[in-house]
mmCIF file of C-alpha atoms in Angstrom:
data_model
loop_
_atom_site.group_PDB
_atom_site.id
_atom_site.type_symbol
_atom_site.label_atom_id
_atom_site.label_comp_id
_atom_site.label_asym_id
_atom_site.label_seq_id
_atom_site.Cartn_x
_atom_site.Cartn_y
_atom_site.Cartn_z
ATOM 1 C CA UNK A 1 63.861 24.243 77.427
ATOM 2 C CA UNK A 2 66.754 21.725 77.475
ATOM 3 C CA UNK A 3 66.090 18.241 78.821
ATOM 4 C CA UNK A 4 68.325 17.108 81.700
ATOM 5 C CA UNK A 5 69.570 13.511 81.641
ATOM 6 C CA UNK A 6 71.884 11.686 84.016
ATOM 7 C CA UNK A 7 75.388 11.445 82.633
ATOM 8 C CA UNK A 8 78.576 9.715 83.789
ATOM 9 C CA UNK A 9 79.439 9.975 87.508
ATOM 10 C CA UNK A 10 75.928 11.194 88.363
ATOM 11 C CA UNK A 11 76.316 14.442 86.447
ATOM 12 C CA UNK A 12 73.334 15.862 84.589
ATOM 13 C CA UNK A 13 73.784 16.961 81.027
ATOM 14 C CA UNK A 14 71.546 18.862 78.709
ATOM 15 C CA UNK A 15 69.886 16.756 75.952
ATOM 16 C CA UNK A 16 69.141 18.629 72.741
ATOM 17 C CA UNK A 17 65.413 18.958 71.887
ATOM 18 C CA UNK A 18 65.912 17.027 68.636
ATOM 19 C CA UNK A 19 67.342 14.075 70.552
ATOM 20 C CA UNK A 20 64.425 14.165 73.009
ATOM 21 C CA UNK A 21 61.955 14.146 70.120
ATOM 22 C CA UNK A 22 63.653 11.100 68.583
ATOM 23 C CA UNK A 23 63.445 9.222 71.880
ATOM 24 C CA UNK A 24 59.754 10.037 72.266
ATOM 25 C CA UNK A 25 59.040 8.994 68.668
ATOM 26 C CA UNK A 26 60.852 5.695 69.207
ATOM 27 C CA UNK A 27 58.885 5.006 72.395
ATOM 28 C CA UNK A 28 55.608 5.847 70.664
ATOM 29 C CA UNK A 29 56.507 3.593 67.729
ATOM 30 C CA UNK A 30 57.354 0.757 70.110
ATOM 31 C CA UNK A 31 54.036 1.113 71.938
ATOM 32 C CA UNK A 32 52.102 1.267 68.653
ATOM 33 C CA UNK A 33 53.898 -1.808 67.306
ATOM 34 C CA UNK A 34 53.094 -3.731 70.477
ATOM 35 C CA UNK A 35 49.419 -2.842 70.172
ATOM 36 C CA UNK A 36 49.306 -3.884 66.526
ATOM 37 C CA UNK A 37 51.052 -7.174 67.292
ATOM 38 C CA UNK A 38 48.617 -7.860 70.136
ATOM 39 C CA UNK A 39 45.664 -7.020 67.895
ATOM 40 C CA UNK A 40 46.996 -9.263 65.121
ATOM 41 C CA UNK A 41 47.513 -12.168 67.523
ATOM 42 C CA UNK A 42 44.050 -11.729 69.010
ATOM 43 C CA UNK A 43 42.495 -11.696 65.540
ATOM 44 C CA UNK A 44 44.381 -14.870 64.633
ATOM 45 C CA UNK A 45 43.114 -16.644 67.755
ATOM 46 C CA UNK A 46 39.541 -15.560 67.006
ATOM 47 C CA UNK A 47 39.876 -16.809 63.433
ATOM 48 C CA UNK A 48 41.594 -20.112 64.229
ATOM 49 C CA UNK A 49 39.469 -21.163 67.193
ATOM 50 C CA UNK A 50 36.014 -19.937 66.260
ATOM 51 C CA UNK A 51 33.329 -22.609 66.450
ATOM 52 C CA UNK A 52 33.862 -26.111 67.710
ATOM 53 C CA UNK A 53 37.397 -26.893 66.545
ATOM 54 C CA UNK A 54 37.422 -30.406 68.003
ATOM 55 C CA UNK A 55 34.218 -31.280 66.189
ATOM 56 C CA UNK A 56 35.678 -30.119 62.880
ATOM 57 C CA UNK A 57 38.947 -31.978 63.508
ATOM 58 C CA UNK A 58 37.149 -35.220 64.380
ATOM 59 C CA UNK A 59 34.999 -34.862 61.272
ATOM 60 C CA UNK A 60 38.033 -34.440 59.014
ATOM 61 C CA UNK A 61 39.821 -37.412 60.583
ATOM 62 C CA UNK A 62 36.781 -39.667 60.240
ATOM 63 C CA UNK A 63 36.262 -38.494 56.653
ATOM 64 C CA UNK A 64 39.842 -39.366 55.684
ATOM 65 C CA UNK A 65 39.577 -42.784 57.349
ATOM 66 C CA UNK A 66 36.245 -43.451 55.654
ATOM 67 C CA UNK A 67 37.715 -42.520 52.262
ATOM 68 C CA UNK A 68 40.607 -44.938 52.817
ATOM 69 C CA UNK A 69 38.182 -47.755 53.696
ATOM 70 C CA UNK A 70 36.008 -47.197 50.617
ATOM 71 C CA UNK A 71 39.092 -46.927 48.387
ATOM 72 C CA UNK A 72 40.363 -50.239 49.746
ATOM 73 C CA UNK A 73 36.919 -51.770 49.163
ATOM 74 C CA UNK A 74 36.987 -50.745 45.511
ATOM 75 C CA UNK A 75 40.663 -51.578 44.859
ATOM 76 C CA UNK A 76 41.075 -54.773 46.883
ATOM 77 C CA UNK A 77 37.581 -56.332 46.871
ATOM 78 C CA UNK A 78 35.492 -55.182 43.902
ATOM 79 C CA UNK A 79 38.010 -54.573 41.102
ATOM 80 C CA UNK A 80 39.969 -57.882 41.297
ATOM 81 C CA UNK A 81 36.884 -60.029 40.490
ATOM 82 C CA UNK A 82 36.088 -57.692 37.600
ATOM 83 C CA UNK A 83 39.607 -58.228 36.285
ATOM 84 C CA UNK A 84 38.912 -61.980 36.271
ATOM 85 C CA UNK A 85 35.459 -61.742 34.671
ATOM 86 C CA UNK A 86 36.570 -59.427 31.890
ATOM 87 C CA UNK A 87 39.597 -60.138 29.646
ATOM 88 C CA UNK A 88 41.951 -57.796 31.473
ATOM 89 C CA UNK A 89 44.578 -60.474 32.251
ATOM 90 C CA UNK A 90 45.770 -58.406 35.242
ATOM 91 C CA UNK A 91 44.628 -55.803 37.749
ATOM 92 C CA UNK A 92 43.130 -52.651 36.284
ATOM 93 C CA UNK A 93 45.889 -50.466 37.732
ATOM 94 C CA UNK A 94 48.480 -52.393 35.695
ATOM 95 C CA UNK A 95 46.839 -51.661 32.351
ATOM 96 C CA UNK A 96 48.897 -49.182 30.335
ATOM 97 C CA UNK A 97 49.999 -48.358 26.819
ATOM 98 C CA UNK A 98 53.644 -47.716 25.941
ATOM 99 C CA UNK A 99 53.892 -44.574 23.806
ATOM 100 C CA UNK A 100 57.688 -44.549 23.681
ATOM 101 C CA UNK A 101 59.921 -47.419 24.878
ATOM 102 C CA UNK A 102 62.558 -46.804 27.499
ATOM 103 C CA UNK A 103 66.330 -47.061 27.269
ATOM 104 C CA UNK A 104 66.614 -50.838 27.542
ATOM 105 C CA UNK A 105 63.954 -51.422 24.876
ATOM 106 C CA UNK A 106 65.495 -48.827 22.570
ATOM 107 C CA UNK A 107 68.829 -50.638 22.813
ATOM 108 C CA UNK A 108 67.219 -53.912 21.801
ATOM 109 C CA UNK A 109 66.973 -55.401 25.293
ATOM 110 C CA UNK A 110 64.127 -57.604 26.424
ATOM 111 C CA UNK A 111 61.948 -56.979 29.407
ATOM 112 C CA UNK A 112 59.946 -60.158 29.680
ATOM 113 C CA UNK A 113 56.756 -61.156 27.974
ATOM 114 C CA UNK A 114 53.631 -59.241 27.028
ATOM 115 C CA UNK A 115 53.793 -55.628 28.104
ATOM 116 C CA UNK A 116 50.967 -53.625 29.598
ATOM 117 C CA UNK A 117 48.155 -54.161 27.148
ATOM 118 C CA UNK A 118 50.267 -55.716 24.422
ATOM 119 C CA UNK A 119 50.900 -52.412 22.619
ATOM 120 C CA UNK A 120 54.555 -51.556 22.206
ATOM 121 C CA UNK A 121 57.295 -52.654 24.554
ATOM 122 C CA UNK A 122 57.622 -55.809 26.618
ATOM 123 C CA UNK A 123 57.070 -54.429 30.117
ATOM 124 C CA UNK A 124 55.250 -56.631 32.587
ATOM 125 C CA UNK A 125 54.250 -53.889 35.014
ATOM 126 C CA UNK A 126 53.720 -50.150 34.965
ATOM 127 C CA UNK A 127 56.501 -49.667 37.513
ATOM 128 C CA UNK A 128 58.941 -51.545 35.293
ATOM 129 C CA UNK A 129 58.132 -49.291 32.338
ATOM 130 C CA UNK A 130 58.451 -46.113 34.404
ATOM 131 C CA UNK A 131 61.776 -47.188 35.888
ATOM 132 C CA UNK A 132 63.086 -47.819 32.369
ATOM 133 C CA UNK A 133 62.141 -44.268 31.387
ATOM 134 C CA UNK A 134 59.369 -45.254 29.004
ATOM 135 C CA UNK A 135 56.570 -42.841 28.130
ATOM 136 C CA UNK A 136 53.364 -44.613 29.106
ATOM 137 C CA UNK A 137 49.665 -43.847 29.187
ATOM 138 C CA UNK A 138 48.477 -45.304 32.498
ATOM 139 C CA UNK A 139 44.795 -45.431 31.611
ATOM 140 C CA UNK A 140 44.168 -48.307 34.016
ATOM 141 C CA UNK A 141 45.377 -46.210 36.948
ATOM 142 C CA UNK A 142 43.079 -43.382 35.848
ATOM 143 C CA UNK A 143 40.062 -45.665 35.461
ATOM 144 C CA UNK A 144 40.761 -47.105 38.895
ATOM 145 C CA UNK A 145 40.668 -43.614 40.413
ATOM 146 C CA UNK A 146 37.439 -42.826 38.563
ATOM 147 C CA UNK A 147 35.813 -45.978 39.926
ATOM 148 C CA UNK A 148 37.031 -45.094 43.412
ATOM 149 C CA UNK A 149 35.463 -41.653 43.087
ATOM 150 C CA UNK A 150 32.158 -43.107 41.912
ATOM 151 C CA UNK A 151 32.217 -45.688 44.701
ATOM 152 C CA UNK A 152 32.906 -43.119 47.419
ATOM 153 C CA UNK A 153 30.188 -40.861 46.030
ATOM 154 C CA UNK A 154 27.599 -43.647 45.948
ATOM 155 C CA UNK A 155 28.415 -44.801 49.477
ATOM 156 C CA UNK A 156 28.244 -41.245 50.831
ATOM 157 C CA UNK A 157 24.936 -40.639 49.070
ATOM 158 C CA UNK A 158 23.503 -43.882 50.452
ATOM 159 C CA UNK A 159 24.590 -42.980 53.977
ATOM 160 C CA UNK A 160 23.153 -39.466 53.671
ATOM 161 C CA UNK A 161 19.843 -40.805 52.327
ATOM 162 C CA UNK A 162 19.633 -43.381 55.131
ATOM 163 C CA UNK A 163 20.389 -40.795 57.804
ATOM 164 C CA UNK A 164 17.829 -38.415 56.332
ATOM 165 C CA UNK A 165 15.187 -41.159 56.255
ATOM 166 C CA UNK A 166 15.558 -42.030 59.942
ATOM 167 C CA UNK A 167 16.300 -38.582 61.377
ATOM 168 C CA UNK A 168 13.926 -36.590 59.164
ATOM 169 C CA UNK A 169 16.615 -33.917 58.903
ATOM 170 C CA UNK A 170 17.234 -32.621 55.377
ATOM 171 C CA UNK A 171 20.789 -33.332 54.263
ATOM 172 C CA UNK A 172 20.260 -33.845 50.547
ATOM 173 C CA UNK A 173 18.878 -30.537 49.287
ATOM 174 C CA UNK A 174 17.117 -31.164 46.005
ATOM 175 C CA UNK A 175 17.043 -28.424 43.393
ATOM 176 C CA UNK A 176 14.411 -27.406 40.841
ATOM 177 C CA UNK A 177 14.396 -24.691 38.193
ATOM 178 C CA UNK A 178 12.404 -21.520 38.684
ATOM 179 C CA UNK A 179 9.468 -21.478 36.269
ATOM 180 C CA UNK A 180 10.257 -17.881 35.320
ATOM 181 C CA UNK A 181 14.022 -17.247 35.336
ATOM 182 C CA UNK A 182 14.965 -20.963 34.966
ATOM 183 C CA UNK A 183 17.665 -20.760 37.619
ATOM 184 C CA UNK A 184 18.066 -23.484 40.232
ATOM 185 C CA UNK A 185 16.371 -22.963 43.588
ATOM 186 C CA UNK A 186 15.458 -25.161 46.530
ATOM 187 C CA UNK A 187 12.660 -27.644 45.970
ATOM 188 C CA UNK A 188 10.799 -26.217 48.975
ATOM 189 C CA UNK A 189 11.271 -22.548 48.053
ATOM 190 C CA UNK A 190 8.083 -20.488 47.829
ATOM 191 C CA UNK A 191 9.807 -17.592 46.077
ATOM 192 C CA UNK A 192 12.794 -17.543 43.772
ATOM 193 C CA UNK A 193 15.884 -16.034 45.376
ATOM 194 C CA UNK A 194 17.009 -14.747 41.969
ATOM 195 C CA UNK A 195 13.939 -13.118 40.388
ATOM 196 C CA UNK A 196 11.741 -13.045 43.570
ATOM 197 C CA UNK A 197 8.846 -14.651 41.680
ATOM 198 C CA UNK A 198 6.290 -16.688 43.598
ATOM 199 C CA UNK A 199 6.359 -20.365 42.703
ATOM 200 C CA UNK A 200 2.680 -21.112 43.413
ATOM 201 C CA UNK A 201 1.422 -19.532 40.175
ATOM 202 C CA UNK A 202 0.190 -16.237 41.611
ATOM 203 C CA UNK A 203 2.512 -14.375 39.251
ATOM 204 C CA UNK A 204 0.460 -15.630 36.286
ATOM 205 C CA UNK A 205 -2.794 -14.352 37.784
ATOM 206 C CA UNK A 206 -1.544 -10.763 37.666
ATOM 207 C CA UNK A 207 -1.499 -10.781 33.866
#
């Protein structure tokens, strides 16, 4: 049966069945797309805002600020006295070795006295060598980052141990090896989560 649609000047015209089917398919596709978009958006909201988002955000902000404070403690307070006590002659970050001199050194130019660690080139600072295009091994910068990592780790461990001592809440979960499968399990585990063996010795009594 032909489908009647309103044409120009209020006249009704017959719409072919194929055209009607295309219109219905387009409407169905539009409705389905809207549902999928709504479902996708709802899933995103559930994923992004599950749990206490503010608590997580505050924790991340405090963690970044704490890391900056400990890094400053290591770089600005602890390492400078060590540079004076040991024969470093300068801050640890400025210790480097010139593997290949830069353009000015290759052309016979001078860059001041005593470079880096006294090995190749006459650069006073690491920045000066890098700006000249020299190939350098910045081992002092690396050692400084290693010391910062160790310092942050020790401070965090001390804070966790102190909090655990006063609150009696386990934060530091110590590990031991299962006496049968030798895989790491919790120190307080009664059975191994890997081989399901009892840790109180009852397994030995069955043999």
